[in-house]
Amino acid sequence: MWGMENGDTAVLAIGTRKGLWLATSADRANWNITGPHFLMDEVAALAIDTRGGTPRILAGVMSWHWGPCVVHSDDLGATWSEPEDGAVRFPEGTGEALTRVWQLQPDSAGRPGVVWAGAEPISVWKSTDGGGHFELNQPFWDHPHRSEWGAGFGGAAAHTVLPSPADDTVHVAISTAGVYRTDDGGASWAPRNHGISAYFLPDPNPEFGQCVHKAARDAGDPRRLYVQNHHGVYRSDDAGDTWISIADGLPADFGFVMLAHPSRPGTIWTIPLKADGERIPPDGHLAVYRSSDAGDTWTRLDEGLPDADFNAVLRDAAAVDTAEPAGVYFGTRGGQVFGSADEGDTFSLVAGNLPDVLCVRAGIVPGGAVPSGAS
């Protein structure tokens, strides 16, 4: 069980356009897959919260009949809790209804029970009970820029929420508005996009309006962040005050994925696509690119991946686990899920022939923490 302690279990949650699949493994090479859960419902947001004694899986489920809700399981999918109010509900007086949950993000170990959510219409939510119930962040909702925030190709989404483990800073990435930051736990918010291009606007360097596709926080320096933009890959060393390009060495600067190593500073992964008008891997050859120096240089990783693949990987359809070496996983719009137990050096197929993969999350559950009969 290379990279995992004896008795630990790797858990992979795979959200698709038509349900949720769960995979477990003792060695990250052989996987037991169960599902579908919530068949025919869209699952675009997932989290595996291992901060407590019992692992909790959170899922943003969108039923085309009943609407969206956040559910959770404390027994690795054997049973699910479905709050009557859907867990995320706009207060009366806002005149809004939830369209979709795009992001579920547990906070740091120092804030147990706190889980953040990003949603459509563009909004940020906070739970203090492990995701059982969420409250709207009113200052973000009342931000004077909100009326000018637009919708990306996939919708108007607060799709990334990054709480800092060091203080009360939280970054949120929005399509299309860019990156916003709070330094006071959500009491106030300001755009932080200087250096990120919005070439498609009359002013290519606006205060906000950028189409950021995904953001990640560095493991070693909470003030260092990485962004995959709508054309453009960037790094900030000052909590988003300024951004510099780190796209040199990549075959293309378009894509959706940005992952950061959970414990090793400066290590990140992205999965380039050719262009916004050709959303396929460059040359039809799917590959992951890894940097070990915060984006100064990149290494192409494709061992074990198909020779030809014309499917895209969406922004949250990729994840990294906390084992050493870290596991890297991603799913394609063609329903294939690939995993690597060696940080991307080699990949193998975890699951195939699934529906369109929207979200992948990975976690390592300590030995003894897996509920009896759950895996």
mmCIF file of C-alpha atoms in Angstrom:
data_model
loop_
_atom_site.group_PDB
_atom_site.id
_atom_site.type_symbol
_atom_site.label_atom_id
_atom_site.label_comp_id
_atom_site.label_asym_id
_atom_site.label_seq_id
_atom_site.Cartn_x
_atom_site.Cartn_y
_atom_site.Cartn_z
ATOM 1 C CA MET A 1 0.000 0.000 0.000
ATOM 2 C CA TRP A 2 2.605 2.423 -1.223
ATOM 3 C CA GLY A 3 1.953 5.962 -0.063
ATOM 4 C CA MET A 4 -0.733 5.031 2.500
ATOM 5 C CA GLU A 5 -0.646 3.871 6.087
ATOM 6 C CA ASN A 6 -1.703 0.313 6.854
ATOM 7 C CA GLY A 7 -5.495 0.181 6.995
ATOM 8 C CA ASP A 8 -6.086 3.533 5.289
ATOM 9 C CA THR A 9 -8.657 3.765 2.499
ATOM 10 C CA ALA A 10 -8.500 6.011 -0.540
ATOM 11 C CA VAL A 11 -11.939 7.366 -1.434
ATOM 12 C CA LEU A 12 -12.817 8.833 -4.805
ATOM 13 C CA ALA A 13 -16.156 10.577 -5.383
ATOM 14 C CA ILE A 14 -17.175 11.008 -9.020
ATOM 15 C CA GLY A 15 -20.037 13.352 -9.851
ATOM 16 C CA THR A 16 -21.557 13.136 -13.313
ATOM 17 C CA ARG A 17 -24.403 14.522 -15.366
ATOM 18 C CA LYS A 18 -26.451 11.452 -14.383
ATOM 19 C CA GLY A 19 -25.487 10.555 -10.841
ATOM 20 C CA LEU A 20 -22.681 9.894 -8.378
ATOM 21 C CA TRP A 21 -20.232 6.986 -8.233
ATOM 22 C CA LEU A 22 -17.924 6.187 -5.296
ATOM 23 C CA ALA A 23 -14.636 4.292 -5.524
ATOM 24 C CA THR A 24 -12.547 2.941 -2.634
ATOM 25 C CA SER A 25 -9.093 1.380 -2.620
ATOM 26 C CA ALA A 26 -6.521 0.113 -0.124
ATOM 27 C CA ASP A 27 -3.617 0.602 -2.541
ATOM 28 C CA ARG A 28 -4.806 3.215 -5.116
ATOM 29 C CA ALA A 29 -4.305 0.586 -7.811
ATOM 30 C CA ASN A 30 -7.355 -1.659 -7.385
ATOM 31 C CA TRP A 31 -10.676 0.100 -6.952
ATOM 32 C CA ASN A 32 -14.103 -1.030 -5.772
ATOM 33 C CA ILE A 33 -16.762 1.120 -7.435
ATOM 34 C CA THR A 34 -20.344 1.548 -6.243
ATOM 35 C CA GLY A 35 -23.221 3.467 -7.747
ATOM 36 C CA PRO A 36 -24.940 5.168 -9.215
ATOM 37 C CA HIS A 37 -26.260 7.181 -6.324
ATOM 38 C CA PHE A 38 -28.887 9.784 -7.304
ATOM 39 C CA LEU A 39 -29.302 8.289 -10.748
ATOM 40 C CA MET A 40 -30.253 10.867 -13.390
ATOM 41 C CA ASP A 41 -29.476 13.785 -11.066
ATOM 42 C CA GLU A 42 -26.629 16.139 -11.879
ATOM 43 C CA VAL A 43 -23.816 16.125 -9.290
ATOM 44 C CA ALA A 44 -21.587 19.161 -9.957
ATOM 45 C CA ALA A 45 -20.134 19.712 -6.477
ATOM 46 C CA LEU A 46 -18.522 17.294 -4.023
ATOM 47 C CA ALA A 47 -16.368 17.354 -0.908
ATOM 48 C CA ILE A 48 -14.807 14.637 1.246
ATOM 49 C CA ASP A 49 -14.410 16.044 4.744
ATOM 50 C CA THR A 50 -11.965 13.974 6.811
ATOM 51 C CA ARG A 51 -11.411 16.529 9.591
ATOM 52 C CA GLY A 52 -13.583 14.682 12.101
ATOM 53 C CA GLY A 53 -13.493 11.142 13.394
ATOM 54 C CA THR A 54 -16.026 10.058 10.782
ATOM 55 C CA PRO A 55 -15.480 10.957 7.113
ATOM 56 C CA ARG A 56 -18.328 12.921 5.550
ATOM 57 C CA ILE A 57 -19.116 13.058 1.837
ATOM 58 C CA LEU A 58 -21.006 16.176 0.755
ATOM 59 C CA ALA A 59 -22.728 16.373 -2.621
ATOM 60 C CA GLY A 60 -24.429 19.175 -4.480
ATOM 61 C CA VAL A 61 -27.233 17.334 -6.264
ATOM 62 C CA MET A 62 -29.475 18.904 -8.873
ATOM 63 C CA SER A 63 -32.714 17.104 -9.648
ATOM 64 C CA TRP A 64 -34.452 18.322 -12.759
ATOM 65 C CA HIS A 65 -37.742 17.635 -10.971
ATOM 66 C CA TRP A 66 -37.098 18.613 -7.338
ATOM 67 C CA GLY A 67 -34.369 21.188 -7.840
ATOM 68 C CA PRO A 68 -30.939 21.552 -6.172
ATOM 69 C CA CYS A 69 -29.895 20.499 -2.679
ATOM 70 C CA VAL A 70 -26.839 19.564 -0.623
ATOM 71 C CA VAL A 71 -26.832 16.080 0.872
ATOM 72 C CA HIS A 72 -24.273 14.283 3.011
ATOM 73 C CA SER A 73 -23.267 10.763 3.965
ATOM 74 C CA ASP A 74 -21.310 9.698 7.047
ATOM 75 C CA ASP A 75 -20.997 6.059 5.952
ATOM 76 C CA LEU A 76 -19.347 6.420 2.534
ATOM 77 C CA GLY A 77 -22.602 6.423 0.614
ATOM 78 C CA ALA A 78 -24.478 3.613 2.362
ATOM 79 C CA THR A 79 -27.068 6.179 3.503
ATOM 80 C CA TRP A 80 -27.647 9.859 2.765
ATOM 81 C CA SER A 81 -29.107 12.742 4.749
ATOM 82 C CA GLU A 82 -31.315 15.009 2.677
ATOM 83 C CA PRO A 83 -32.402 18.169 4.557
ATOM 84 C CA GLU A 84 -36.001 19.188 3.964
ATOM 85 C CA ASP A 85 -34.962 22.739 3.066
ATOM 86 C CA GLY A 86 -32.209 21.551 0.725
ATOM 87 C CA ALA A 87 -29.497 22.957 3.063
ATOM 88 C CA VAL A 88 -29.011 26.009 0.793
ATOM 89 C CA ARG A 89 -32.005 28.314 0.566
ATOM 90 C CA PHE A 90 -32.118 32.011 -0.271
ATOM 91 C CA PRO A 91 -33.655 34.139 2.475
ATOM 92 C CA GLU A 92 -37.107 35.578 1.902
ATOM 93 C CA GLY A 93 -36.831 39.045 0.460
ATOM 94 C CA THR A 94 -33.966 38.313 -1.911
ATOM 95 C CA GLY A 95 -36.365 37.291 -4.650
ATOM 96 C CA GLU A 96 -33.970 34.550 -5.720
ATOM 97 C CA ALA A 97 -33.985 30.773 -5.805
ATOM 98 C CA LEU A 98 -31.002 28.449 -5.898
ATOM 99 C CA THR A 99 -30.150 27.205 -9.393
ATOM 100 C CA ARG A 100 -27.104 25.032 -8.719
ATOM 101 C CA VAL A 101 -24.376 24.418 -6.128
ATOM 102 C CA TRP A 102 -21.002 24.679 -7.870
ATOM 103 C CA GLN A 103 -18.560 24.297 -4.981
ATOM 104 C CA LEU A 104 -18.368 22.625 -1.564
ATOM 105 C CA GLN A 105 -15.184 23.377 0.365
ATOM 106 C CA PRO A 106 -14.388 22.299 3.940
ATOM 107 C CA ASP A 107 -12.421 24.925 5.850
ATOM 108 C CA SER A 108 -9.136 24.202 7.671
ATOM 109 C CA ALA A 109 -8.712 21.750 10.530
ATOM 110 C CA GLY A 110 -8.672 24.705 12.917
ATOM 111 C CA ARG A 111 -12.295 25.489 11.999
ATOM 112 C CA PRO A 112 -14.050 22.118 12.310
ATOM 113 C CA GLY A 113 -17.612 22.106 11.094
ATOM 114 C CA VAL A 114 -17.108 25.071 8.768
ATOM 115 C CA VAL A 115 -17.885 24.319 5.124
ATOM 116 C CA TRP A 116 -18.143 26.912 2.352
ATOM 117 C CA ALA A 117 -20.310 26.728 -0.742
ATOM 118 C CA GLY A 118 -20.359 28.633 -4.014
ATOM 119 C CA ALA A 119 -23.557 28.698 -6.009
ATOM 120 C CA GLU A 120 -25.603 29.979 -8.920
ATOM 121 C CA PRO A 121 -26.908 32.660 -8.946
ATOM 122 C CA ILE A 122 -23.478 33.975 -7.959
ATOM 123 C CA SER A 123 -23.387 33.686 -4.177
ATOM 124 C CA VAL A 124 -21.246 32.455 -1.293
ATOM 125 C CA TRP A 125 -22.559 30.426 1.624
ATOM 126 C CA LYS A 126 -21.161 29.209 4.944
ATOM 127 C CA SER A 127 -22.080 26.251 7.126
ATOM 128 C CA THR A 128 -20.964 25.779 10.719
ATOM 129 C CA ASP A 129 -22.513 22.340 11.172
ATOM 130 C CA GLY A 130 -20.523 20.318 8.667
ATOM 131 C CA GLY A 131 -22.719 21.129 5.691
ATOM 132 C CA GLY A 132 -26.098 20.373 7.192
ATOM 133 C CA HIS A 133 -27.298 23.944 6.745
ATOM 134 C CA PHE A 134 -25.784 26.962 4.961
ATOM 135 C CA GLU A 135 -26.250 30.686 5.515
ATOM 136 C CA LEU A 136 -25.965 33.242 2.710
ATOM 137 C CA ASN A 137 -22.983 35.591 2.984
ATOM 138 C CA GLN A 138 -24.928 38.818 2.812
ATOM 139 C CA PRO A 139 -21.988 41.226 2.203
ATOM 140 C CA PHE A 140 -20.986 39.243 -0.889
ATOM 141 C CA TRP A 141 -24.581 39.131 -2.096
ATOM 142 C CA ASP A 142 -24.932 42.887 -1.561
ATOM 143 C CA HIS A 143 -21.658 43.750 -3.278
ATOM 144 C CA PRO A 144 -22.082 46.786 -5.555
ATOM 145 C CA HIS A 145 -20.408 44.935 -8.444
ATOM 146 C CA ARG A 146 -22.926 42.067 -8.424
ATOM 147 C CA SER A 147 -25.255 43.583 -11.011
ATOM 148 C CA GLU A 148 -22.329 43.654 -13.458
ATOM 149 C CA TRP A 149 -21.137 40.077 -12.889
ATOM 150 C CA GLY A 150 -21.817 38.006 -15.980
ATOM 151 C CA ALA A 151 -22.354 34.372 -16.787
ATOM 152 C CA GLY A 152 -19.652 32.168 -18.245
ATOM 153 C CA PHE A 153 -20.407 29.548 -20.875
ATOM 154 C CA GLY A 154 -21.437 27.134 -18.100
ATOM 155 C CA GLY A 155 -23.490 29.642 -16.130
ATOM 156 C CA ALA A 156 -23.187 32.424 -13.572
ATOM 157 C CA ALA A 157 -21.069 30.662 -10.994
ATOM 158 C CA ALA A 158 -19.118 31.257 -7.821
ATOM 159 C CA HIS A 159 -17.221 28.087 -8.611
ATOM 160 C CA THR A 160 -14.156 28.234 -6.326
ATOM 161 C CA VAL A 161 -13.947 29.079 -2.611
ATOM 162 C CA LEU A 162 -10.505 29.047 -0.964
ATOM 163 C CA PRO A 163 -10.405 29.682 2.789
ATOM 164 C CA SER A 164 -6.912 30.373 4.115
ATOM 165 C CA PRO A 165 -5.610 28.108 6.898
ATOM 166 C CA ALA A 166 -3.573 31.030 8.273
ATOM 167 C CA ASP A 167 -6.208 33.715 8.953
ATOM 168 C CA ASP A 168 -9.690 34.946 8.021
ATOM 169 C CA THR A 169 -8.849 35.420 4.339
ATOM 170 C CA VAL A 170 -11.099 33.746 1.768
ATOM 171 C CA HIS A 171 -10.735 33.950 -2.012
ATOM 172 C CA VAL A 172 -13.653 33.328 -4.376
ATOM 173 C CA ALA A 173 -13.370 32.850 -8.155
ATOM 174 C CA ILE A 174 -16.319 33.692 -10.362
ATOM 175 C CA SER A 175 -17.321 33.197 -13.985
ATOM 176 C CA THR A 176 -17.390 35.939 -15.104
ATOM 177 C CA ALA A 177 -16.106 38.427 -12.550
ATOM 178 C CA GLY A 178 -12.659 37.185 -11.594
ATOM 179 C CA VAL A 179 -11.181 36.758 -8.123
ATOM 180 C CA TYR A 180 -12.603 38.438 -5.022
ATOM 181 C CA ARG A 181 -11.037 38.402 -1.553
ATOM 182 C CA THR A 182 -12.181 38.966 1.997
ATOM 183 C CA ASP A 183 -9.682 39.582 4.790
ATOM 184 C CA ASP A 184 -12.280 39.603 7.554
ATOM 185 C CA GLY A 185 -14.039 36.261 7.193
ATOM 186 C CA GLY A 186 -16.657 37.516 4.768
ATOM 187 C CA ALA A 187 -17.638 40.881 6.251
ATOM 188 C CA SER A 188 -16.307 42.722 3.181
ATOM 189 C CA TRP A 189 -15.079 41.748 -0.282
ATOM 190 C CA ALA A 190 -12.891 43.376 -2.964
ATOM 191 C CA PRO A 191 -11.746 42.332 -6.463
ATOM 192 C CA ARG A 192 -8.167 41.091 -6.802
ATOM 193 C CA ASN A 193 -7.442 40.728 -10.535
ATOM 194 C CA HIS A 194 -4.524 43.032 -11.383
ATOM 195 C CA GLY A 195 -2.487 41.271 -14.087
ATOM 196 C CA ILE A 196 -5.168 38.779 -15.201
ATOM 197 C CA SER A 197 -6.210 39.487 -18.781
ATOM 198 C CA ALA A 198 -9.761 40.004 -19.951
ATOM 199 C CA TYR A 199 -8.786 40.297 -23.604
ATOM 200 C CA PHE A 200 -12.401 39.793 -24.685
ATOM 201 C CA LEU A 201 -13.514 43.080 -23.051
ATOM 202 C CA PRO A 202 -13.056 46.631 -24.428
ATOM 203 C CA ASP A 203 -10.663 47.235 -21.515
ATOM 204 C CA PRO A 204 -8.476 44.093 -21.345
ATOM 205 C CA ASN A 205 -7.277 44.990 -17.829
ATOM 206 C CA PRO A 206 -10.413 45.826 -15.838
ATOM 207 C CA GLU A 207 -10.792 45.835 -12.064
ATOM 208 C CA PHE A 208 -13.194 42.896 -12.452
ATOM 209 C CA GLY A 209 -14.877 40.989 -15.261
ATOM 210 C CA GLN A 210 -12.179 38.378 -15.884
ATOM 211 C CA CYS A 211 -13.281 34.836 -16.675
ATOM 212 C CA VAL A 212 -11.270 32.843 -14.140
ATOM 213 C CA HIS A 213 -11.857 29.127 -14.652
ATOM 214 C CA LYS A 214 -10.231 27.735 -11.493
ATOM 215 C CA ALA A 215 -7.988 28.811 -8.613
ATOM 216 C CA ALA A 216 -5.843 26.943 -6.076
ATOM 217 C CA ARG A 217 -3.837 27.871 -2.978
ATOM 218 C CA ASP A 218 -0.203 26.847 -2.432
ATOM 219 C CA ALA A 219 0.561 24.369 0.351
ATOM 220 C CA GLY A 220 3.481 26.297 1.809
ATOM 221 C CA ASP A 221 2.499 29.948 1.498
ATOM 222 C CA PRO A 222 -1.193 30.804 1.954
ATOM 223 C CA ARG A 223 -0.586 34.092 0.132
ATOM 224 C CA ARG A 224 0.521 32.267 -3.024
ATOM 225 C CA LEU A 225 -2.274 31.368 -5.428
ATOM 226 C CA TYR A 226 -2.579 29.933 -8.923
ATOM 227 C CA VAL A 227 -5.226 30.583 -11.563
ATOM 228 C CA GLN A 228 -6.281 28.937 -14.805
ATOM 229 C CA ASN A 229 -8.007 31.698 -16.737
ATOM 230 C CA HIS A 230 -9.987 31.821 -19.975
ATOM 231 C CA HIS A 231 -6.687 31.900 -21.849
ATOM 232 C CA GLY A 232 -3.921 32.565 -19.363
ATOM 233 C CA VAL A 233 -2.271 30.759 -16.446
ATOM 234 C CA TYR A 234 -1.177 32.929 -13.537
ATOM 235 C CA ARG A 235 0.439 33.004 -10.105
ATOM 236 C CA SER A 236 0.100 35.534 -7.306
ATOM 237 C CA ASP A 237 2.626 35.809 -4.490
ATOM 238 C CA ASP A 238 0.719 38.496 -2.582
ATOM 239 C CA ALA A 239 -2.732 36.988 -1.932
ATOM 240 C CA GLY A 240 -4.065 38.141 -5.295
ATOM 241 C CA ASP A 241 -3.018 41.790 -5.228
ATOM 242 C CA THR A 242 -0.960 41.169 -8.379
ATOM 243 C CA TRP A 243 -0.683 38.265 -10.836
ATOM 244 C CA ILE A 244 2.074 37.147 -13.230
ATOM 245 C CA SER A 245 1.894 34.740 -16.156
ATOM 246 C CA ILE A 246 3.238 31.198 -15.689
ATOM 247 C CA ALA A 247 2.001 29.888 -19.049
ATOM 248 C CA ASP A 248 5.424 29.559 -20.662
ATOM 249 C CA GLY A 249 6.210 25.886 -21.215
ATOM 250 C CA LEU A 250 2.583 24.825 -21.648
ATOM 251 C CA PRO A 251 1.266 23.802 -25.084
ATOM 252 C CA ALA A 252 -1.758 26.054 -24.601
ATOM 253 C CA ASP A 253 -2.917 28.556 -22.001
ATOM 254 C CA PHE A 254 -6.603 27.581 -22.133
ATOM 255 C CA GLY A 255 -8.190 25.011 -19.821
ATOM 256 C CA PHE A 256 -10.174 24.581 -16.646
ATOM 257 C CA VAL A 257 -8.091 22.601 -14.144
ATOM 258 C CA MET A 258 -5.756 23.979 -11.486
ATOM 259 C CA LEU A 259 -4.602 21.730 -8.634
ATOM 260 C CA ALA A 260 -2.112 22.418 -5.852
ATOM 261 C CA HIS A 261 -0.219 19.781 -3.873
ATOM 262 C CA PRO A 262 -1.745 19.486 -0.378
ATOM 263 C CA SER A 263 1.617 19.497 1.439
ATOM 264 C CA ARG A 264 4.477 20.314 -0.952
ATOM 265 C CA PRO A 265 4.994 24.015 -1.736
ATOM 266 C CA GLY A 266 5.273 24.993 -5.386
ATOM 267 C CA THR A 267 3.829 21.783 -6.868
ATOM 268 C CA ILE A 268 0.781 22.262 -9.107
ATOM 269 C CA TRP A 269 -0.993 20.519 -12.002
ATOM 270 C CA THR A 270 -3.064 21.729 -14.945
ATOM 271 C CA ILE A 271 -4.634 20.046 -17.985
ATOM 272 C CA PRO A 272 -4.414 22.292 -21.071
ATOM 273 C CA LEU A 273 -6.981 22.465 -23.849
ATOM 274 C CA LYS A 274 -6.191 23.879 -27.282
ATOM 275 C CA ALA A 275 -8.345 27.031 -27.186
ATOM 276 C CA ASP A 276 -11.736 28.414 -26.238
ATOM 277 C CA GLY A 277 -12.964 27.663 -29.738
ATOM 278 C CA GLU A 278 -11.401 24.163 -29.779
ATOM 279 C CA ARG A 279 -11.964 22.626 -26.375
ATOM 280 C CA ILE A 280 -9.941 19.494 -26.942
ATOM 281 C CA PRO A 281 -6.494 18.418 -25.719
ATOM 282 C CA PRO A 282 -3.766 19.857 -27.967
ATOM 283 C CA ASP A 283 -3.256 17.508 -30.945
ATOM 284 C CA GLY A 284 -5.996 15.277 -29.493
ATOM 285 C CA HIS A 285 -3.512 13.855 -26.972
ATOM 286 C CA LEU A 286 -4.655 14.145 -23.374
ATOM 287 C CA ALA A 287 -1.859 15.078 -20.958
ATOM 288 C CA VAL A 288 -1.379 16.501 -17.484
ATOM 289 C CA TYR A 289 1.276 19.148 -16.869
ATOM 290 C CA ARG A 290 3.031 19.411 -13.516
ATOM 291 C CA SER A 291 5.248 22.137 -12.128
ATOM 292 C CA SER A 292 7.463 21.688 -9.078
ATOM 293 C CA ASP A 293 8.668 25.308 -9.022
ATOM 294 C CA ALA A 294 5.424 27.279 -8.792
ATOM 295 C CA GLY A 295 4.950 27.446 -12.556
ATOM 296 C CA ASP A 296 8.421 28.503 -13.654
ATOM 297 C CA THR A 297 8.798 25.221 -15.602
ATOM 298 C CA TRP A 298 6.407 22.435 -16.610
ATOM 299 C CA THR A 299 6.674 18.685 -17.204
ATOM 300 C CA ARG A 300 4.330 16.806 -19.532
ATOM 301 C CA LEU A 301 2.791 13.647 -17.992
ATOM 302 C CA ASP A 302 0.864 11.212 -20.160
ATOM 303 C CA GLU A 303 2.091 7.688 -19.379
ATOM 304 C CA GLY A 304 -0.936 5.408 -19.216
ATOM 305 C CA LEU A 305 -3.302 7.900 -20.863
ATOM 306 C CA PRO A 306 -4.963 7.194 -24.247
ATOM 307 C CA ASP A 307 -2.956 7.923 -27.386
ATOM 308 C CA ALA A 308 -5.943 9.835 -28.746
ATOM 309 C CA ASP A 309 -8.656 11.553 -26.724
ATOM 310 C CA PHE A 310 -10.735 14.543 -27.776
ATOM 311 C CA ASN A 311 -12.608 15.031 -24.494
ATOM 312 C CA ALA A 312 -12.209 18.023 -22.201
ATOM 313 C CA VAL A 313 -11.687 17.931 -18.428
ATOM 314 C CA LEU A 314 -13.921 20.359 -16.550
ATOM 315 C CA ARG A 315 -12.818 22.688 -13.734
ATOM 316 C CA ASP A 316 -13.770 20.459 -10.795
ATOM 317 C CA ALA A 317 -13.341 17.114 -12.535
ATOM 318 C CA ALA A 318 -9.838 16.767 -11.076
ATOM 319 C CA ALA A 319 -8.491 16.266 -7.568
ATOM 320 C CA VAL A 320 -5.425 15.408 -5.520
ATOM 321 C CA ASP A 321 -5.338 13.314 -2.333
ATOM 322 C CA THR A 322 -3.234 13.744 0.810
ATOM 323 C CA ALA A 323 -1.126 10.579 0.643
ATOM 324 C CA GLU A 324 2.641 10.684 0.082
ATOM 325 C CA PRO A 325 3.281 10.625 -2.798
ATOM 326 C CA ALA A 326 0.041 12.363 -3.639
ATOM 327 C CA GLY A 327 -2.563 10.768 -5.863
ATOM 328 C CA VAL A 328 -3.827 12.748 -8.850
ATOM 329 C CA TYR A 329 -7.198 11.990 -10.453
ATOM 330 C CA PHE A 330 -9.348 13.419 -13.225
ATOM 331 C CA GLY A 331 -12.430 12.562 -15.248
ATOM 332 C CA THR A 332 -13.311 13.478 -18.826
ATOM 333 C CA ARG A 333 -16.475 14.489 -20.577
ATOM 334 C CA GLY A 334 -16.282 11.068 -22.228
ATOM 335 C CA GLY A 335 -16.881 9.369 -18.877
ATOM 336 C CA GLN A 336 -13.358 8.057 -18.250
ATOM 337 C CA VAL A 337 -11.714 8.554 -14.836
ATOM 338 C CA PHE A 338 -7.936 8.223 -14.537
ATOM 339 C CA GLY A 339 -5.815 8.025 -11.419
ATOM 340 C CA SER A 340 -2.142 8.234 -10.520
ATOM 341 C CA ALA A 341 -0.571 7.117 -7.235
ATOM 342 C CA ASP A 342 2.752 8.803 -8.075
ATOM 343 C CA GLU A 343 1.792 12.467 -8.551
ATOM 344 C CA GLY A 344 1.089 12.034 -12.248
ATOM 345 C CA ASP A 345 4.151 10.098 -13.385
ATOM 346 C CA THR A 346 1.897 7.201 -14.455
ATOM 347 C CA PHE A 347 -1.874 6.948 -14.855
ATOM 348 C CA SER A 348 -4.329 4.064 -15.071
ATOM 349 C CA LEU A 349 -8.064 3.822 -15.663
ATOM 350 C CA VAL A 350 -10.133 3.908 -12.465
ATOM 351 C CA ALA A 351 -13.574 3.863 -14.089
ATOM 352 C CA GLY A 352 -14.877 4.002 -17.640
ATOM 353 C CA ASN A 353 -18.068 4.442 -19.617
ATOM 354 C CA LEU A 354 -19.627 6.789 -17.077
ATOM 355 C CA PRO A 355 -21.735 9.812 -17.998
ATOM 356 C CA ASP A 356 -20.121 13.212 -18.520
ATOM 357 C CA VAL A 357 -17.849 13.715 -15.472
ATOM 358 C CA LEU A 358 -18.491 17.050 -13.728
ATOM 359 C CA CYS A 359 -16.665 16.717 -10.421
ATOM 360 C CA VAL A 360 -14.023 14.470 -8.840
ATOM 361 C CA ARG A 361 -12.907 14.583 -5.201
ATOM 362 C CA ALA A 362 -10.330 12.406 -3.437
ATOM 363 C CA GLY A 363 -9.625 11.703 0.205
ATOM 364 C CA ILE A 364 -7.603 9.381 2.407
ATOM 365 C CA VAL A 365 -9.644 7.943 5.260
ATOM 366 C CA PRO A 366 -7.515 6.747 8.200
ATOM 367 C CA GLY A 367 -7.638 3.114 9.213
ATOM 368 C CA GLY A 368 -10.539 2.451 11.532
ATOM 369 C CA ALA A 369 -12.499 5.490 10.349
ATOM 370 C CA VAL A 370 -14.356 3.647 7.568
ATOM 371 C CA PRO A 371 -17.843 2.713 8.829
ATOM 372 C CA SER A 372 -18.552 -1.004 8.940
ATOM 373 C CA GLY A 373 -20.007 -2.238 5.659
ATOM 374 C CA ALA A 374 -19.373 1.050 3.864
ATOM 375 C CA SER A 375 -16.620 -0.165 1.565
#
